[in-house]
Amino acid sequence: MPRVNGNARNVILDEALLMFSEKGFKPTSMRDIAAAVGMRAPSLYNHFKGKQELFDALIERETTYIEEVLHASGAMALPGDDPSAYCSDEPNAVEDLVWRSYAPFFTDARIGSLHRMLAISRFKDERCNTLFRQIFIDRPIALQKAIFTRLVDAGSFAPCDAGLAAAEFHGPLFMLMDTEADPRDAETFCRRHTAAFNETHRKGSAS
C-alpha cells in the first residue's frame, strides 16, 4: 500500500490502516501498531491518546483523501458539488466522467485498504458498520441522487424518483466494489451500465 509522505503521525496511520485492513479494528492493539512502526508502545501515546483517537484520525485522513482524489479527476465528491458536467449531451463524455467517479474505488490501494478495514469489522463494531455504509453506500447514492435530480430538472431525464434511481444505479457497482472486482471488468460494466441507464431514463425514451 502506498505510504503518505510526512511525519511520524502519518507513518503511524499508514501502519494502522494496513493492520486494521488485515486483522480488523478490534483485534489490532496499540502495541501491534507500535511494533509495526518500530517504536515502543508508550511512545505511540505521545501521538494518539488511544486506539479510538487513532482510528478517528485515520478515518478523517482517508475520507479527505477520497474527496481529493475524486475532485482531482473532475468527478463529484460531495452532494453539494455542481453536477452540471454529468448533463453533457455526449454519451462518451458522460461514461468517462461516471467511470472517473468510481474508478478510485477499484484502482486506488489506499481506498481499497479502507474498504477492507471497514468491511471486515462492520459486523463486530457498530462504528465501522456506520462508516462503511456512509462511505461506500450512502455517500455514493447521495451523489447519484444529486445528478439524477439535475438531469430531471434540466429536462434530460424523464421525471423519476431520483433517490430510487440513484440506489438502482449504485447497487450493482457497490456489489463489484464489495467483491473487489478487477478494475478492467468494473470499467466495462460501469460504461455499459451508464449507457443502459441513460437509454432507460432519458426524456423521450420508448420505455
Coordinates of N, CA and C in Angstrom, one line a residue:
M1 N 0.8 -1.2 0.0 CA 0.0 0.0 0.0 C 0.9 1.2 0.0
P2 N 0.6 2.3 -0.9 CA 1.4 3.5 -0.9 C 1.4 4.2 0.5
R3 N 2.5 4.7 0.9 CA 2.6 5.4 2.2 C 2.4 6.9 1.9
V4 N 1.9 7.6 2.9 CA 1.8 9.0 2.9 C 3.1 9.6 3.3
N5 N 3.7 10.5 2.5 CA 5.0 11.1 2.9 C 4.7 12.1 4.1
G6 N 5.6 12.2 5.0 CA 5.4 13.1 6.1 C 5.9 12.7 7.4
N7 N 5.3 13.1 8.5 CA 5.8 13.0 9.8 C 5.4 11.6 10.4
A8 N 5.8 11.5 11.7 CA 5.6 10.2 12.4 C 4.1 9.9 12.5
R9 N 3.3 10.9 12.6 CA 1.8 10.7 12.7 C 1.3 9.9 11.5
N10 N 1.8 10.4 10.3 CA 1.3 9.7 9.1 C 1.9 8.3 9.0
V11 N 3.1 8.1 9.4 CA 3.7 6.8 9.4 C 2.8 5.8 10.3
I12 N 2.4 6.3 11.4 CA 1.6 5.5 12.4 C 0.3 5.2 11.7
L13 N -0.3 6.2 11.1 CA -1.6 6.0 10.4 C -1.5 5.0 9.3
D14 N -0.4 5.1 8.5 CA -0.2 4.1 7.4 C -0.2 2.7 7.9
E15 N 0.6 2.5 9.0 CA 0.7 1.1 9.5 C -0.6 0.7 10.2
A16 N -1.3 1.6 10.8 CA -2.6 1.3 11.4 C -3.6 0.8 10.3
L17 N -3.7 1.6 9.2 CA -4.6 1.3 8.1 C -4.3 -0.1 7.6
L18 N -3.0 -0.4 7.4 CA -2.6 -1.7 6.9 C -3.0 -2.8 7.9
M19 N -2.7 -2.6 9.1 CA -3.1 -3.7 10.1 C -4.6 -3.8 10.3
F20 N -5.3 -2.7 10.4 CA -6.7 -2.8 10.5 C -7.4 -3.5 9.3
S21 N -6.8 -3.3 8.1 CA -7.4 -3.9 6.9 C -7.1 -5.4 6.8
E22 N -6.0 -5.8 7.6 CA -5.7 -7.3 7.6 C -6.3 -8.0 8.7
K23 N -6.3 -7.4 9.9 CA -6.7 -8.1 11.1 C -8.1 -7.6 11.6
G24 N -8.5 -6.4 11.2 CA -9.7 -5.8 11.8 C -9.4 -4.8 12.9
F25 N -10.3 -4.0 13.2 CA -10.1 -2.9 14.2 C -9.9 -3.5 15.6
K26 N -10.9 -4.2 16.0 CA -10.8 -4.7 17.4 C -9.6 -5.6 17.7
P27 N -9.3 -6.6 16.9 CA -8.1 -7.5 17.2 C -6.8 -6.8 17.2
T28 N -6.7 -5.6 16.6 CA -5.4 -4.9 16.5 C -5.2 -4.0 17.7
S29 N -4.1 -4.2 18.4 CA -3.8 -3.4 19.6 C -2.8 -2.3 19.3
M30 N -2.8 -1.3 20.2 CA -1.8 -0.2 20.0 C -0.4 -0.8 20.1
R31 N -0.2 -1.9 20.8 CA 1.1 -2.5 20.9 C 1.5 -3.1 19.5
D32 N 0.5 -3.7 18.8 CA 0.7 -4.2 17.5 C 1.2 -3.1 16.5
I33 N 0.5 -2.0 16.6 CA 0.8 -0.9 15.7 C 2.2 -0.3 16.0
A34 N 2.5 -0.1 17.3 CA 3.8 0.4 17.7 C 4.9 -0.5 17.2
A35 N 4.7 -1.8 17.3 CA 5.7 -2.8 16.8 C 5.9 -2.6 15.3
A36 N 4.8 -2.5 14.6 CA 4.9 -2.3 13.1 C 5.6 -1.0 12.7
V37 N 5.4 0.0 13.5 CA 6.0 1.3 13.2 C 7.5 1.2 13.6
G38 N 7.8 0.4 14.6 CA 9.2 0.4 15.1 C 9.4 1.3 16.3
M39 N 8.4 1.4 17.1 CA 8.6 2.3 18.3 C 8.0 1.5 19.6
R40 N 8.4 2.0 20.7 CA 7.8 1.4 21.9 C 6.4 1.9 22.1
A41 N 5.5 1.0 22.7 CA 4.1 1.3 22.8 C 3.9 2.6 23.5
P42 N 4.6 2.9 24.6 CA 4.3 4.2 25.3 C 4.6 5.4 24.4
S43 N 5.5 5.3 23.5 CA 5.8 6.4 22.6 C 4.7 6.7 21.6
L44 N 3.9 5.6 21.3 CA 2.7 5.8 20.4 C 1.7 6.7 21.1
Y45 N 1.6 6.7 22.4 CA 0.6 7.5 23.1 C 1.1 9.0 23.1
N46 N 2.3 9.3 22.7 CA 2.6 10.7 22.5 C 2.0 11.3 21.3
H47 N 1.5 10.5 20.4 CA 0.9 10.9 19.2 C -0.7 10.8 19.2
F48 N -1.1 9.7 19.9 CA -2.6 9.4 20.0 C -2.9 9.0 21.4
K49 N -3.9 9.5 22.0 CA -4.3 9.1 23.4 C -4.7 7.7 23.5
G50 N -5.2 7.1 22.4 CA -5.7 5.7 22.4 C -6.1 5.3 21.0
K51 N -6.5 4.0 20.9 CA -6.8 3.4 19.6 C -8.0 4.1 19.0
Q52 N -9.0 4.6 19.7 CA -10.1 5.2 19.1 C -9.7 6.6 18.5
E53 N -8.9 7.3 19.2 CA -8.4 8.6 18.7 C -7.6 8.4 17.4
L54 N -6.8 7.3 17.4 CA -6.0 7.0 16.2 C -7.0 6.6 15.0
F55 N -8.0 5.8 15.4 CA -8.9 5.4 14.3 C -9.7 6.6 13.8
D56 N -10.1 7.5 14.6 CA -10.8 8.7 14.2 C -10.0 9.5 13.3
A57 N -8.7 9.7 13.6 CA -7.8 10.4 12.8 C -7.6 9.8 11.4
L58 N -7.5 8.5 11.4 CA -7.3 7.7 10.2 C -8.5 7.9 9.3
I59 N -9.7 7.8 9.9 CA -10.9 8.0 9.1 C -11.0 9.4 8.5
E60 N -10.7 10.4 9.3 CA -10.7 11.7 8.8 C -9.7 11.9 7.6
R61 N -8.5 11.3 7.8 CA -7.5 11.5 6.7 C -7.9 10.8 5.5
E62 N -8.4 9.6 5.6 CA -8.8 8.8 4.4 C -10.0 9.3 3.7
T63 N -11.0 9.8 4.4 CA -12.2 10.3 3.7 C -11.8 11.6 3.0
T64 N -11.0 12.4 3.6 CA -10.5 13.6 2.9 C -9.7 13.2 1.7
Y65 N -8.9 12.2 1.8 CA -8.2 11.7 0.6 C -9.1 11.3 -0.5
I66 N -10.2 10.6 -0.2 CA -11.2 10.2 -1.2 C -11.7 11.4 -1.9
E67 N -12.1 12.4 -1.2 CA -12.7 13.6 -1.7 C -11.7 14.3 -2.7
E68 N -10.4 14.3 -2.2 CA -9.4 15.0 -3.1 C -9.1 14.2 -4.4
V69 N -9.1 12.9 -4.3 CA -8.9 12.1 -5.5 C -10.1 12.3 -6.5
L70 N -11.3 12.3 -6.0 CA -12.5 12.5 -6.9 C -12.5 13.9 -7.5
H71 N -12.2 14.9 -6.7 CA -12.2 16.2 -7.2 C -11.1 16.4 -8.2
A72 N -9.9 15.8 -8.0 CA -8.8 15.9 -8.9 C -9.2 15.3 -10.3
S73 N -10.1 14.3 -10.3 CA -10.5 13.6 -11.5 C -11.6 14.4 -12.2
G74 N -12.1 15.4 -11.6 CA -13.2 16.2 -12.2 C -14.6 15.6 -11.8
A75 N -14.6 14.6 -10.9 CA -15.9 14.0 -10.5 C -16.4 14.6 -9.3
M76 N -17.7 14.4 -9.0 CA -18.3 14.9 -7.8 C -17.8 14.1 -6.6
A77 N -17.6 14.7 -5.5 CA -17.1 14.0 -4.2 C -18.1 14.3 -3.1
L78 N -18.8 15.4 -3.2 CA -19.8 15.8 -2.1 C -21.1 16.1 -2.8
P79 N -22.2 15.8 -2.1 CA -23.6 16.0 -2.6 C -23.8 17.5 -3.1
G80 N -23.1 18.4 -2.4 CA -23.2 19.8 -2.8 C -22.4 20.2 -4.0
D81 N -21.6 19.4 -4.5 CA -20.8 19.7 -5.7 C -21.7 19.9 -6.9
D82 N -21.2 20.7 -7.9 CA -22.0 21.0 -9.1 C -22.1 19.8 -10.0
P83 N -23.3 19.3 -10.3 CA -23.4 18.1 -11.1 C -23.5 18.4 -12.6
S84 N -23.3 19.6 -13.0 CA -23.6 20.0 -14.4 C -22.8 19.2 -15.4
A85 N -21.6 18.8 -15.1 CA -20.8 18.1 -16.1 C -21.4 16.8 -16.5
Y86 N -22.2 16.2 -15.6 CA -22.9 14.9 -15.9 C -24.1 15.1 -16.8
C87 N -24.4 16.3 -17.2 CA -25.6 16.6 -18.0 C -25.2 16.7 -19.5
S88 N -23.9 16.4 -19.8 CA -23.4 16.5 -21.2 C -24.3 15.7 -22.2
D89 N -24.4 16.2 -23.4 CA -25.2 15.5 -24.4 C -24.3 14.5 -25.1
E90 N -23.0 14.4 -24.8 CA -22.1 13.5 -25.4 C -22.0 12.2 -24.5
P91 N -22.6 11.1 -25.0 CA -22.7 9.9 -24.2 C -21.3 9.4 -23.7
N92 N -20.3 9.5 -24.6 CA -18.9 9.0 -24.2 C -18.4 9.9 -23.1
A93 N -18.7 11.2 -23.1 CA -18.2 12.1 -22.1 C -18.8 11.7 -20.7
V94 N -20.1 11.4 -20.7 CA -20.8 11.1 -19.5 C -20.2 9.7 -19.0
E95 N -20.0 8.8 -19.9 CA -19.5 7.5 -19.4 C -18.1 7.6 -18.8
D96 N -17.3 8.5 -19.5 CA -15.9 8.8 -18.9 C -16.0 9.4 -17.5
L97 N -16.9 10.3 -17.3 CA -17.0 11.0 -16.1 C -17.5 10.1 -15.0
V98 N -18.5 9.3 -15.3 CA -19.1 8.4 -14.3 C -18.0 7.3 -13.9
W99 N -17.3 6.8 -14.9 CA -16.2 5.9 -14.5 C -15.2 6.6 -13.6
R100 N -14.8 7.8 -13.9 CA -13.9 8.5 -13.1 C -14.4 8.7 -11.7
S101 N -15.7 8.7 -11.5 CA -16.3 8.8 -10.2 C -16.2 7.5 -9.4
Y102 N -16.1 6.4 -10.1 CA -16.0 5.1 -9.5 C -14.6 4.5 -9.5
A103 N -13.8 4.8 -10.5 CA -12.5 4.2 -10.7 C -11.6 4.1 -9.4
P104 N -11.5 5.2 -8.6 CA -10.7 5.1 -7.5 C -11.1 4.0 -6.5
F105 N -12.3 3.6 -6.5 CA -12.8 2.6 -5.5 C -12.3 1.2 -6.0
F106 N -11.8 1.1 -7.2 CA -11.3 -0.2 -7.8 C -9.8 -0.2 -8.0
T107 N -9.2 1.0 -8.1 CA -7.8 1.1 -8.5 C -6.9 1.7 -7.5
D108 N -7.4 2.4 -6.5 CA -6.6 3.0 -5.5 C -6.4 2.1 -4.3
A109 N -5.1 1.8 -4.0 CA -4.8 0.9 -3.0 C -5.2 1.4 -1.6
R110 N -5.0 2.7 -1.4 CA -5.4 3.2 -0.1 C -6.9 3.1 0.2
I111 N -7.7 3.4 -0.9 CA -9.2 3.3 -0.7 C -9.6 1.9 -0.6
G112 N -8.8 1.0 -1.3 CA -9.1 -0.5 -1.1 C -8.8 -0.9 0.3
S113 N -7.8 -0.4 0.9 CA -7.4 -0.8 2.3 C -8.5 -0.3 3.2
L114 N -9.0 0.9 3.0 CA -10.0 1.5 3.9 C -11.3 0.6 3.7
H115 N -11.6 0.2 2.5 CA -12.8 -0.6 2.3 C -12.7 -1.9 3.0
R116 N -11.5 -2.6 2.9 CA -11.3 -3.9 3.6 C -11.3 -3.7 5.1
M117 N -10.7 -2.6 5.6 CA -10.7 -2.4 7.0 C -12.1 -2.3 7.6
L118 N -13.0 -1.5 7.0 CA -14.3 -1.4 7.5 C -15.2 -2.6 7.2
A119 N -14.9 -3.2 6.0 CA -15.7 -4.4 5.7 C -15.6 -5.6 6.7
I120 N -14.3 -5.8 7.0 CA -14.1 -7.0 7.9 C -14.4 -6.7 9.4
S121 N -14.7 -5.4 9.7 CA -15.0 -5.1 11.1 C -16.5 -4.7 11.2
R122 N -17.2 -4.5 10.1 CA -18.5 -3.9 10.2 C -19.5 -4.7 11.0
F123 N -19.4 -6.0 11.0 CA -20.3 -6.9 11.7 C -20.0 -7.1 13.2
K124 N -18.8 -6.6 13.6 CA -18.4 -6.7 15.0 C -18.3 -5.4 15.7
D125 N -18.3 -4.3 14.9 CA -18.2 -3.0 15.5 C -19.2 -2.0 14.8
E126 N -20.1 -1.5 15.6 CA -21.1 -0.7 15.0 C -20.6 0.6 14.4
R127 N -19.5 1.2 14.9 CA -18.9 2.4 14.3 C -18.4 2.1 13.0
C128 N -17.7 0.9 12.8 CA -17.2 0.5 11.5 C -18.3 0.3 10.5
N129 N -19.4 -0.3 11.0 CA -20.6 -0.6 10.1 C -21.2 0.7 9.6
T130 N -21.3 1.7 10.5 CA -21.9 3.0 10.2 C -21.0 3.7 9.1
L131 N -19.7 3.7 9.4 CA -18.7 4.3 8.4 C -18.7 3.6 7.1
F132 N -18.8 2.3 7.1 CA -18.8 1.5 5.8 C -20.0 2.0 5.0
R133 N -21.2 2.1 5.6 CA -22.4 2.5 4.9 C -22.3 3.9 4.4
Q134 N -21.7 4.8 5.3 CA -21.6 6.2 4.9 C -20.7 6.4 3.7
I135 N -19.6 5.7 3.7 CA -18.5 6.0 2.7 C -18.8 5.2 1.4
F136 N -19.3 4.0 1.5 CA -19.4 3.1 0.3 C -20.8 2.9 -0.2
I137 N -21.8 3.4 0.6 CA -23.2 3.2 0.2 C -23.9 4.5 0.1
D138 N -24.1 5.2 1.3 CA -24.9 6.4 1.4 C -24.4 7.5 0.6
R139 N -23.0 7.8 0.8 CA -22.5 9.0 0.0 C -22.6 8.8 -1.5
P140 N -22.2 7.6 -2.0 CA -22.4 7.5 -3.5 C -23.8 7.6 -4.0
I141 N -24.7 7.1 -3.2 CA -26.1 7.2 -3.6 C -26.6 8.7 -3.5
A142 N -26.1 9.4 -2.5 CA -26.4 10.8 -2.4 C -25.9 11.6 -3.6
L143 N -24.7 11.2 -4.1 CA -24.1 11.9 -5.2 C -24.9 11.6 -6.5
Q144 N -25.3 10.3 -6.7 CA -26.1 10.0 -7.8 C -27.5 10.6 -7.8
K145 N -28.0 10.8 -6.6 CA -29.4 11.4 -6.4 C -29.3 12.9 -6.9
A146 N -28.2 13.6 -6.5 CA -28.0 14.9 -7.0 C -27.8 15.0 -8.5
I147 N -27.2 14.0 -9.1 CA -27.0 14.0 -10.5 C -28.3 13.8 -11.2
F148 N -29.1 12.8 -10.7 CA -30.4 12.5 -11.4 C -31.4 13.6 -11.2
T149 N -31.3 14.3 -10.0 CA -32.2 15.4 -9.8 C -31.9 16.5 -10.8
R150 N -30.6 16.8 -11.0 CA -30.3 17.8 -12.0 C -30.7 17.4 -13.4
L151 N -30.5 16.1 -13.8 CA -30.9 15.7 -15.1 C -32.4 15.8 -15.3
V152 N -33.2 15.5 -14.3 CA -34.6 15.7 -14.4 C -35.0 17.2 -14.5
D153 N -34.4 18.0 -13.7 CA -34.7 19.4 -13.7 C -34.3 20.1 -15.0
A154 N -33.2 19.5 -15.7 CA -32.7 20.1 -16.9 C -33.6 19.6 -18.1
G155 N -34.4 18.6 -17.9 CA -35.3 18.1 -18.9 C -34.6 17.0 -19.7
S156 N -33.4 16.5 -19.3 CA -32.7 15.5 -20.0 C -33.2 14.1 -19.6
F157 N -33.7 13.9 -18.4 CA -34.3 12.7 -17.9 C -35.8 12.9 -17.7
A158 N -36.5 11.9 -18.0 CA -38.0 11.9 -17.7 C -38.1 12.0 -16.2
P159 N -39.2 12.5 -15.7 CA -39.4 12.6 -14.2 C -39.3 11.2 -13.6
C160 N -38.7 11.1 -12.5 CA -38.5 9.9 -11.8 C -38.2 10.1 -10.3
D161 N -38.2 9.1 -9.5 CA -37.8 9.1 -8.1 C -36.3 9.1 -8.1
A162 N -35.7 10.3 -7.9 CA -34.2 10.4 -8.1 C -33.5 9.5 -7.0
G163 N -34.1 9.4 -5.8 CA -33.4 8.6 -4.8 C -33.5 7.1 -5.2
L164 N -34.6 6.7 -5.7 CA -34.7 5.3 -6.1 C -33.8 5.0 -7.3
A165 N -33.8 5.9 -8.2 CA -32.9 5.7 -9.4 C -31.4 5.7 -9.0
A166 N -31.1 6.5 -8.0 CA -29.7 6.5 -7.5 C -29.3 5.2 -6.9
A167 N -30.2 4.7 -6.1 CA -29.9 3.4 -5.4 C -29.8 2.3 -6.5
E168 N -30.7 2.3 -7.5 CA -30.7 1.3 -8.5 C -29.4 1.4 -9.3
F169 N -28.9 2.6 -9.5 CA -27.6 2.8 -10.3 C -26.4 2.3 -9.5
H170 N -26.4 2.7 -8.2 CA -25.2 2.4 -7.4 C -25.1 0.9 -7.0
G171 N -26.3 0.3 -6.8 CA -26.3 -1.1 -6.3 C -25.4 -2.1 -7.0
P172 N -25.5 -2.2 -8.3 CA -24.6 -3.2 -9.0 C -23.1 -2.8 -8.9
L173 N -22.8 -1.5 -8.9 CA -21.4 -1.1 -8.8 C -20.9 -1.3 -7.4
F174 N -21.7 -1.1 -6.4 CA -21.3 -1.4 -5.0 C -21.0 -2.9 -4.9
M175 N -21.8 -3.8 -5.5 CA -21.5 -5.2 -5.4 C -20.2 -5.5 -6.0
L176 N -19.8 -4.9 -7.1 CA -18.5 -5.1 -7.7 C -17.4 -4.6 -6.8
M177 N -17.6 -3.4 -6.1 CA -16.7 -2.9 -5.1 C -16.5 -3.9 -4.0
D178 N -17.6 -4.5 -3.5 CA -17.5 -5.3 -2.3 C -16.9 -6.6 -2.6
T179 N -16.8 -7.0 -3.9 CA -16.1 -8.3 -4.3 C -14.7 -8.0 -4.8
E180 N -14.3 -6.7 -4.8 CA -13.0 -6.3 -5.3 C -12.8 -6.8 -6.7
A181 N -13.8 -6.5 -7.5 CA -13.7 -6.9 -8.9 C -12.5 -6.3 -9.6
D182 N -12.0 -7.0 -10.7 CA -10.9 -6.5 -11.5 C -11.3 -5.1 -12.1
P183 N -10.4 -4.1 -12.0 CA -10.8 -2.8 -12.5 C -11.2 -2.8 -13.9
R184 N -10.6 -3.6 -14.8 CA -11.0 -3.6 -16.2 C -12.4 -4.1 -16.3
D185 N -12.8 -5.2 -15.6 CA -14.2 -5.6 -15.6 C -15.1 -4.6 -15.1
A186 N -14.7 -3.9 -14.0 CA -15.5 -2.9 -13.4 C -15.8 -1.7 -14.4
E187 N -14.7 -1.3 -15.1 CA -14.9 -0.2 -16.0 C -15.8 -0.6 -17.2
T188 N -15.6 -1.8 -17.7 CA -16.5 -2.3 -18.8 C -18.0 -2.3 -18.3
F189 N -18.2 -2.8 -17.1 CA -19.6 -2.9 -16.6 C -20.1 -1.5 -16.4
C190 N -19.3 -0.6 -15.8 CA -19.7 0.8 -15.4 C -20.2 1.5 -16.7
R191 N -19.4 1.4 -17.8 CA -19.8 2.1 -19.0 C -21.1 1.5 -19.6
R192 N -21.2 0.2 -19.6 CA -22.4 -0.4 -20.1 C -23.6 0.0 -19.3
H193 N -23.4 0.0 -18.0 CA -24.5 0.3 -17.0 C -24.9 1.8 -17.2
T194 N -24.0 2.6 -17.4 CA -24.3 4.1 -17.6 C -25.1 4.3 -18.9
A195 N -24.6 3.6 -19.9 CA -25.3 3.8 -21.2 C -26.7 3.2 -21.1
A196 N -26.9 2.1 -20.5 CA -28.2 1.5 -20.4 C -29.1 2.4 -19.5
F197 N -28.6 3.0 -18.5 CA -29.4 3.8 -17.6 C -29.8 5.1 -18.3
N198 N -28.9 5.7 -19.1 CA -29.2 6.8 -19.9 C -30.3 6.5 -20.9
E199 N -30.2 5.4 -21.5 CA -31.2 5.0 -22.5 C -32.6 4.8 -21.9
T200 N -32.6 4.2 -20.7 CA -33.9 4.0 -20.0 C -34.5 5.3 -19.5
H201 N -33.7 6.2 -19.0 CA -34.3 7.3 -18.3 C -34.3 8.6 -19.1
R202 N -33.6 8.7 -20.2 CA -33.6 10.0 -20.9 C -35.0 10.3 -21.4
K203 N -35.3 11.6 -21.5 CA -36.6 12.0 -21.9 C -36.9 11.6 -23.4
G204 N -38.0 11.1 -23.6 CA -38.4 10.7 -25.0 C -38.0 9.2 -25.3
S205 N -37.5 8.5 -24.2 CA -37.1 7.1 -24.4 C -38.4 6.3 -24.6
A206 N -38.4 5.3 -25.4 CA -39.5 4.4 -25.7 C -40.1 3.8 -24.4
S207 N -39.2 3.6 -23.4 CA -39.6 2.9 -22.2 C -40.4 3.9 -21.3

